[in-house]
Coordinates of C-alpha atoms in Angstrom, one line a residue:
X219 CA 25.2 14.3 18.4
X220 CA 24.5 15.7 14.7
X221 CA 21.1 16.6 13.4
X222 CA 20.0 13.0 12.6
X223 CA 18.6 12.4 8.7
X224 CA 15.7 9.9 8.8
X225 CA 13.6 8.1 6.6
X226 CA 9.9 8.0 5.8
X227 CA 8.3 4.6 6.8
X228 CA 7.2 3.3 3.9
X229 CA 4.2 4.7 1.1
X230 CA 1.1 2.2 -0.8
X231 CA 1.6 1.6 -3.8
X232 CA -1.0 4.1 -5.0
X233 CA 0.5 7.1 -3.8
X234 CA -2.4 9.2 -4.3
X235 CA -4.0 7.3 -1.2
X236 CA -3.7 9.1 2.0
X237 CA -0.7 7.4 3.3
X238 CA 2.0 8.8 1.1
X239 CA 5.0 6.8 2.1
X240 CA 5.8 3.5 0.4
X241 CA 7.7 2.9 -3.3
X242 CA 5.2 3.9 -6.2
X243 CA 5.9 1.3 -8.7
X244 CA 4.5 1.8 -12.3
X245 CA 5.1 -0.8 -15.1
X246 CA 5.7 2.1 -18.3
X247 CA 4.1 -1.1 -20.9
X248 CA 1.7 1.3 -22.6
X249 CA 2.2 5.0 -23.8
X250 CA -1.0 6.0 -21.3
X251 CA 1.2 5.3 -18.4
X252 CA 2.9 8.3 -19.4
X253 CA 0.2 10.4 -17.9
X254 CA -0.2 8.3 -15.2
X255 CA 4.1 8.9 -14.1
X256 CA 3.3 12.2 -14.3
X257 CA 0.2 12.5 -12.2
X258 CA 2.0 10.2 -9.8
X259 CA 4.9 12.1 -9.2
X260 CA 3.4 15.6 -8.6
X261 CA 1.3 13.7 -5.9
X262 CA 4.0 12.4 -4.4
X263 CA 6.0 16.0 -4.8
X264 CA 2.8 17.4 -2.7
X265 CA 2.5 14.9 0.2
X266 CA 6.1 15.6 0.7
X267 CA 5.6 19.3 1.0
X268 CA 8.1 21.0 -2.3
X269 CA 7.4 24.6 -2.9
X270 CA 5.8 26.3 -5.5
X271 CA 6.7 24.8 -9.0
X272 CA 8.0 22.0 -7.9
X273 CA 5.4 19.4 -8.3
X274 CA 5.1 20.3 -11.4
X275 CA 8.8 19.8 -11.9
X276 CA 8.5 16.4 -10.8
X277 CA 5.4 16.0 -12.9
X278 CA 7.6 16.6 -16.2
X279 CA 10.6 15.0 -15.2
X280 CA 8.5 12.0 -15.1
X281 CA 6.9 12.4 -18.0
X282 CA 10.2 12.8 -19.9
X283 CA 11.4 9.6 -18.4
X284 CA 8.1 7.6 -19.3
X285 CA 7.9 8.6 -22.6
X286 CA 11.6 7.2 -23.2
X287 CA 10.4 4.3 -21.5
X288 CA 7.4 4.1 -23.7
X289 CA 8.8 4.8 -26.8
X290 CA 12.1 3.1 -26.7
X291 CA 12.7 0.7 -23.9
X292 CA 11.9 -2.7 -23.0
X293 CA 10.1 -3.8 -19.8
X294 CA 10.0 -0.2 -18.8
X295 CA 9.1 1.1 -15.0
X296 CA 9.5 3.9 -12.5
X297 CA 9.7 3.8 -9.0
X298 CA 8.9 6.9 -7.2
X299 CA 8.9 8.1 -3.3
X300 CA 10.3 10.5 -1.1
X301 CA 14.6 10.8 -1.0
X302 CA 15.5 8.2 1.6
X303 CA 18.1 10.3 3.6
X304 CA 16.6 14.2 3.7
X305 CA 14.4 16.5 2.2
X306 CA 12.7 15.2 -1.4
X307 CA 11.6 13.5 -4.0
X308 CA 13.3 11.0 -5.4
X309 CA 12.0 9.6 -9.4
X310 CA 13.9 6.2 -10.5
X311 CA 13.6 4.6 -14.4
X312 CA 14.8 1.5 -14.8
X313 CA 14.5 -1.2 -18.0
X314 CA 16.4 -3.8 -19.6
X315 CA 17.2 -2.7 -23.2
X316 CA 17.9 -1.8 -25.7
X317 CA 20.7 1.0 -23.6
X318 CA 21.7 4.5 -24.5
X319 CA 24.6 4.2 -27.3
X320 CA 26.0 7.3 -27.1
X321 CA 25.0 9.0 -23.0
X322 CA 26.8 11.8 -23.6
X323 CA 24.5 13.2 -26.4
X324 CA 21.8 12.5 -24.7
X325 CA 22.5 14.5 -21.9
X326 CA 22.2 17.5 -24.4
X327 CA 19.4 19.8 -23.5
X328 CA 17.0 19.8 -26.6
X329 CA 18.8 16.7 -28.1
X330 CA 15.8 13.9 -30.1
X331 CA 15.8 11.2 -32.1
X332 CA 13.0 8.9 -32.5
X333 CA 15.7 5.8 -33.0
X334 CA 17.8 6.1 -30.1
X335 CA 16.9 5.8 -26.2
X336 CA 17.4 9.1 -24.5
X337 CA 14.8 11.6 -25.2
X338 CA 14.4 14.4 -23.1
X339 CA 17.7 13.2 -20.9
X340 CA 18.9 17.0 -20.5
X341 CA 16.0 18.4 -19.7
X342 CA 15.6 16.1 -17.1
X343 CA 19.2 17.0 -15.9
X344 CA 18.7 20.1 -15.9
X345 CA 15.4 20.5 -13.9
X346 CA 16.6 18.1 -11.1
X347 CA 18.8 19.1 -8.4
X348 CA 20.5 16.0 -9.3
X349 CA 20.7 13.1 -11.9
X350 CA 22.3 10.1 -12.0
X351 CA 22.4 7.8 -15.3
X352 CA 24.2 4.6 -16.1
X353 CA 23.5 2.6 -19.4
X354 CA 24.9 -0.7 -21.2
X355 CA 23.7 -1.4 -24.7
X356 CA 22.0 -4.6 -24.6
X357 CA 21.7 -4.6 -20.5
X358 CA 19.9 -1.9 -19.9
X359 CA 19.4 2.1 -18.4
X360 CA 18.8 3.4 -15.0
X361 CA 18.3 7.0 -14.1
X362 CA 17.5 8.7 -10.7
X363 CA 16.6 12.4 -11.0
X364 CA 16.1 14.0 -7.3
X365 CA 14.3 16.8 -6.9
X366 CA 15.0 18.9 -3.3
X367 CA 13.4 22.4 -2.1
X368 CA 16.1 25.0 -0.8
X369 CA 16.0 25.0 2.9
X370 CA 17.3 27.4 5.7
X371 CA 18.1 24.5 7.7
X372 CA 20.4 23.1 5.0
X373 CA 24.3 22.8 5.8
X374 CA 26.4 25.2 5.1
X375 CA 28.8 25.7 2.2
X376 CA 31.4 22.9 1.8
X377 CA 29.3 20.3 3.8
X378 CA 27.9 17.2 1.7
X379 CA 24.0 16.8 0.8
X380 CA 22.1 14.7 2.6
X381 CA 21.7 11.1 0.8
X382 CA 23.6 11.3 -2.4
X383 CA 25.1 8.1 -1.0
X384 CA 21.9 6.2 0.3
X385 CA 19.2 4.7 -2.2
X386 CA 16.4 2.3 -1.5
X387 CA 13.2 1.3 -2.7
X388 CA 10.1 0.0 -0.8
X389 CA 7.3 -2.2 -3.1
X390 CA 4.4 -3.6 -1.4
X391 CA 3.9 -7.7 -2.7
X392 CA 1.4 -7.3 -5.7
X393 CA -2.4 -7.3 -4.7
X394 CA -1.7 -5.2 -1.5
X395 CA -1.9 -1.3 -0.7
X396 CA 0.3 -1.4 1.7
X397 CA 3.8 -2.8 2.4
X398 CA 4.5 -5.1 5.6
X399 CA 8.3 -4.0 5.1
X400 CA 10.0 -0.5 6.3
X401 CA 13.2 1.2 6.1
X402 CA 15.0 4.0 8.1
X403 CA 18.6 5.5 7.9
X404 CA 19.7 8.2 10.3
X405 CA 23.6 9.8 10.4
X406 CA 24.9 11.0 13.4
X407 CA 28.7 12.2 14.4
X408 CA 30.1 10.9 10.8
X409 CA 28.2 7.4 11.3
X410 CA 25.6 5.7 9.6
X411 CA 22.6 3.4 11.2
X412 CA 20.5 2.2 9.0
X413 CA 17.6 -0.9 9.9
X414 CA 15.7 -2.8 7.4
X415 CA 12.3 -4.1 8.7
X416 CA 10.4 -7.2 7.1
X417 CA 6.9 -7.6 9.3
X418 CA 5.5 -11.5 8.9
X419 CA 2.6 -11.5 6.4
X420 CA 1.3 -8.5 3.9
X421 CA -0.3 -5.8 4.1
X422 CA -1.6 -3.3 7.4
X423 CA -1.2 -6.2 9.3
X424 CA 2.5 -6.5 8.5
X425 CA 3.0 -2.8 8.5
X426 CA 2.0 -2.7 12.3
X427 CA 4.7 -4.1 13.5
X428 CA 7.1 -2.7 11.2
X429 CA 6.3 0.7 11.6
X430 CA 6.5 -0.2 15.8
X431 CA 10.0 -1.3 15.1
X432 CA 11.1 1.9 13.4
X433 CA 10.0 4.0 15.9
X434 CA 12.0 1.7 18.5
X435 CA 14.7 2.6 16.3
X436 CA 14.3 6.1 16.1
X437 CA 14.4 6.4 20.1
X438 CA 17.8 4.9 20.3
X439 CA 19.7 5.5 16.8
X440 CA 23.4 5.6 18.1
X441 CA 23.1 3.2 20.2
X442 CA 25.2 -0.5 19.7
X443 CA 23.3 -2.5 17.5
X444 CA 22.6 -5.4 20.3
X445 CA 20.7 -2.7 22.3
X446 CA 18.9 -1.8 19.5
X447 CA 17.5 -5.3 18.5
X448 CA 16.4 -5.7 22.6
X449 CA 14.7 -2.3 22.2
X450 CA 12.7 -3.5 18.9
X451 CA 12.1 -6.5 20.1
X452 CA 10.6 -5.5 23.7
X453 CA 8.7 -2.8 21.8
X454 CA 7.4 -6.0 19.4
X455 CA 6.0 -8.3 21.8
X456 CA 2.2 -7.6 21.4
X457 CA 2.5 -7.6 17.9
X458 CA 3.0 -10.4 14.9
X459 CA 6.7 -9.5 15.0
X460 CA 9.3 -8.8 12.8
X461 CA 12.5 -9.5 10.8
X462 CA 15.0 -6.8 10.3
X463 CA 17.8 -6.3 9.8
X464 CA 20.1 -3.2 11.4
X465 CA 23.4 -2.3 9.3
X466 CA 26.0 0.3 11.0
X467 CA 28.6 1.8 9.0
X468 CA 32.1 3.7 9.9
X469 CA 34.4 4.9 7.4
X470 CA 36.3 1.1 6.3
X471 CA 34.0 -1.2 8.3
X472 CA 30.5 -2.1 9.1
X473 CA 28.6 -3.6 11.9
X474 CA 25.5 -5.9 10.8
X475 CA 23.1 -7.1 13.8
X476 CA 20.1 -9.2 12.8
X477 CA 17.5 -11.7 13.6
X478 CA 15.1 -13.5 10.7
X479 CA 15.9 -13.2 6.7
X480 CA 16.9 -9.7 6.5
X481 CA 20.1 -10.2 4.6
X482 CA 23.5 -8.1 4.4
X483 CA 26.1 -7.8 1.8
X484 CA 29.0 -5.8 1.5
X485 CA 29.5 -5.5 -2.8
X486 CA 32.7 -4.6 -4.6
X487 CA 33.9 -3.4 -8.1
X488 CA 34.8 -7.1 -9.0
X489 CA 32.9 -9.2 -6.3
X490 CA 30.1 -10.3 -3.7
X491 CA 32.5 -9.6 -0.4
X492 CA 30.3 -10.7 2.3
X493 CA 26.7 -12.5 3.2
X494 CA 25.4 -12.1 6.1
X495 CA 21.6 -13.1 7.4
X496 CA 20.2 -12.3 10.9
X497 CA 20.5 -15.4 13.3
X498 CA 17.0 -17.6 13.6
X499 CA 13.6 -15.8 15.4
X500 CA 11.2 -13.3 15.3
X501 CA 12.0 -9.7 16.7
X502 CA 8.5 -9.6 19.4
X503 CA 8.4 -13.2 19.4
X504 CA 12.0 -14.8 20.3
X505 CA 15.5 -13.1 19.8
X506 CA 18.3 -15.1 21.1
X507 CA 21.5 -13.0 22.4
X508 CA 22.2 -10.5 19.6
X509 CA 25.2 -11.4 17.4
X510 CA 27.3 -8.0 16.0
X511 CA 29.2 -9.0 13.0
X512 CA 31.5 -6.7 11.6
X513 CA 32.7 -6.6 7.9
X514 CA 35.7 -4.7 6.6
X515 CA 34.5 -2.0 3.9
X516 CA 37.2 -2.0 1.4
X517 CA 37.5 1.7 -0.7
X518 CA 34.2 2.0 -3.2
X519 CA 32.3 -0.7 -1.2
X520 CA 28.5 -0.4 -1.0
X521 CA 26.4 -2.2 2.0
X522 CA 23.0 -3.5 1.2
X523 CA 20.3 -4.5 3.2
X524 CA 17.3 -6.5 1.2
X525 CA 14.5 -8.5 2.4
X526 CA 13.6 -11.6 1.0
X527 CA 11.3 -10.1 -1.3
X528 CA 14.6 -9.8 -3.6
X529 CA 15.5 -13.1 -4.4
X530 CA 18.7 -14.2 -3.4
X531 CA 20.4 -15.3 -6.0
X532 CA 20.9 -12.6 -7.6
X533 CA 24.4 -12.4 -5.9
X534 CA 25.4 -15.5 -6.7
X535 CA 27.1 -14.2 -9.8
X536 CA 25.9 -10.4 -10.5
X537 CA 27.4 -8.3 -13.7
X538 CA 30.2 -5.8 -13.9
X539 CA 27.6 -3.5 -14.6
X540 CA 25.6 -4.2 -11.5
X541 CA 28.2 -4.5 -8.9
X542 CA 29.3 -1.3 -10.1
X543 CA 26.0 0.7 -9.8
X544 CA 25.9 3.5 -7.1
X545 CA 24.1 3.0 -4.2
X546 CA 21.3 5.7 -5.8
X547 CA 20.5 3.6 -8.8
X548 CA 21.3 -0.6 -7.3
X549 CA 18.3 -0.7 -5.0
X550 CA 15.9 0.1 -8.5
X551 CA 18.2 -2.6 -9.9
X552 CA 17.6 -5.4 -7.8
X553 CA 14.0 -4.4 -7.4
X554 CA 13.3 -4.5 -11.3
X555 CA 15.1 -7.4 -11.9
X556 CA 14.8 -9.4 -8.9
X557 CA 11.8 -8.9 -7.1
X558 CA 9.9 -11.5 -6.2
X559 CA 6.2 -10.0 -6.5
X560 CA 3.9 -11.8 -4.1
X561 CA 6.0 -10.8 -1.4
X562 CA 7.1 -7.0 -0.1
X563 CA 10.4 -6.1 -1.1
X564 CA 12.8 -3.7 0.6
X565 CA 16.5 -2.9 -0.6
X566 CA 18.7 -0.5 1.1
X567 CA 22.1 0.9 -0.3
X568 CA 24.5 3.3 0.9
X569 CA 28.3 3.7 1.7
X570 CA 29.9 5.0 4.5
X571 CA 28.5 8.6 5.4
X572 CA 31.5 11.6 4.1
X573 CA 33.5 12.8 7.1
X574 CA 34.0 16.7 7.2
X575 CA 37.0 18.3 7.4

């Protein structure tokens, strides 16, 4: 079995708490929030251990998104945490307008202009050990610049990154510190096992539970999916109890297993595929037998897992543009578009893991 990839459980929204591990989510509405993106980020950077400068890295790659956001865009945020497959930090802007005309010239380190979203764009490209950018004029921009400290341990030449195809963002419901949801992805032997955890209620009360059923998970990873729910659910049974929601993918195909409003979907270039929500119950309470359904992955597909603090009908009849997003920058588009704010909300995206030769 492969060195498995997991997760951190998730972080409060004030990330400068002590409990570093759920979504940061900061509304960029005012030019002081600037500081505040900045600040925020080089905490996070810190509670997940980056090296020397690289805090500080964070800090201005922040920065030079927020200040795009501030000066430019409409209903501005970021969303920051640690990457959700390996080692780093992971810094997501999102808004809905006005859109970067010409991208391209953006990307050009040193390139300004006080009429045109995109300020700072190749600076922040080229401080990042990755960026990802997509833009529509009158839709909207979303970014993801990730930020990951060399590493002994990392694989060696020819083998894929850890996470460039896994994205997913972790809010706790407005008024709370701390989100009742959790998420956790772990590859092993060329397959992916990812669960999606919903605890009933808000705040630590929620998180128990949900934090319980990850480590359930963790114990038994590659194990089929049915086993896996039993596991959770046994280890549950003291608590409140859970939805969730457990997603396993193989190069063409998927495997969803789930109990309680946890739902699936398999999206295409064109199209919704599949919907898929767990059967009726409460993990810890009552789980019937565990249903596997399995979805063909056509080329290009992305899986998603979302709770139902994303509302639903956003798939009903998403954009080109959306459908279309990778799996690093859709989870920051449902969340800032779709969220529903009194609850937690949890989305997870990610395509098949890469095979090696």
């Amino acid at each position: 079995m492969g060195r498995p990839l997991t997760a951190p459980v998730p972080r409060p929204s004030d990330p400068r708490q002590s409990d570093p591990r759920q979504t940061a989510h900061i509304r960029i509405d005012h030019y002081s929030a600037v500081h505040l993106a900045a600040e925020t980020a080089r905490s996070v950077a810190r509670a997940c251990r980056l090296p020397g400068s690289m805090p500080d890295q964070a800090a201005v790659v922040a920065s030079e998104l927020a200040s795009n956001l501030a000066k430019h865009a409409t209903n501005g945020a970021l969303f920051l945490h640690p990457l959700p497959l390996g080692a780093g930090v992971e810094i997501l802007a999102a808004d809905r307008g006005p859109g970067i005309p010409d991208l391209s010239r953006s990307l050009t380190d040193g390139y300004t202009t006080t009429n045109t979203l995109g300020t700072g764009l190749g600076a922040v490209r080229r401080i990042s050990t990755s960026f990802t950018i997509r833009s529509r004029t009158g839709v909207g921009t979303l970014a993801c610049a990730r930020l990951v400290p060399p590493d002994p341990r990392d694989p060696p030449p020819g083998q894929p990154p850890a996470g460039p195809d896994v994205g997913a963002v972790c809010l706790a419901a407005e008024g709370e510190r701390t989100s009742g949801d959790a998420y956790a992805v772990i590859d092993t032997d060329g397959v992916r096992t990812a669960i999606v955890v919903d605890g009933l209620g808000h705040g630590p009360g929620a998180a128990e539970p949900a934090h319980a059923a990850l480590r359930a998970f963790g114990r038994t990873p590659d194990s089929p999916l049915p086993e896996i729910l039993t596991a959770v659910h046994r280890a549950l049974r003291h608590t409140r109890g859970t939805a969730l929601g457990l997603l396993r993918l193989h190069p063409g195909r998927a495997e969803y297993c789930g109990v309680g409003n946890v739902r699936a979907l398999a999206l295409g270039h064109d199209s919704v595929h599949h919907r898929l929500t767990g059967q009726p119950g409460v993990a810890g309470l009552n789980v019937r037998s565990a249903r596997v359904h399995r979805i063909p992955l056509e080329p290009g597909s992305t899986a998603v897992l979302h709770t139902d603090g994303i509302d639903q009908r956003w798939a009903h009849a998403p954009s080109p543009f959306l459908l279309r997003l990778p799996p690093t920058l859709l989870p920051a588009a449902l969340a800032h578009g779709h969220r529903l704010s009194r609850d937690d909300a949890t989305v997870l995206a990610t395509t098949p893991p890469q095979r090696l030769p």
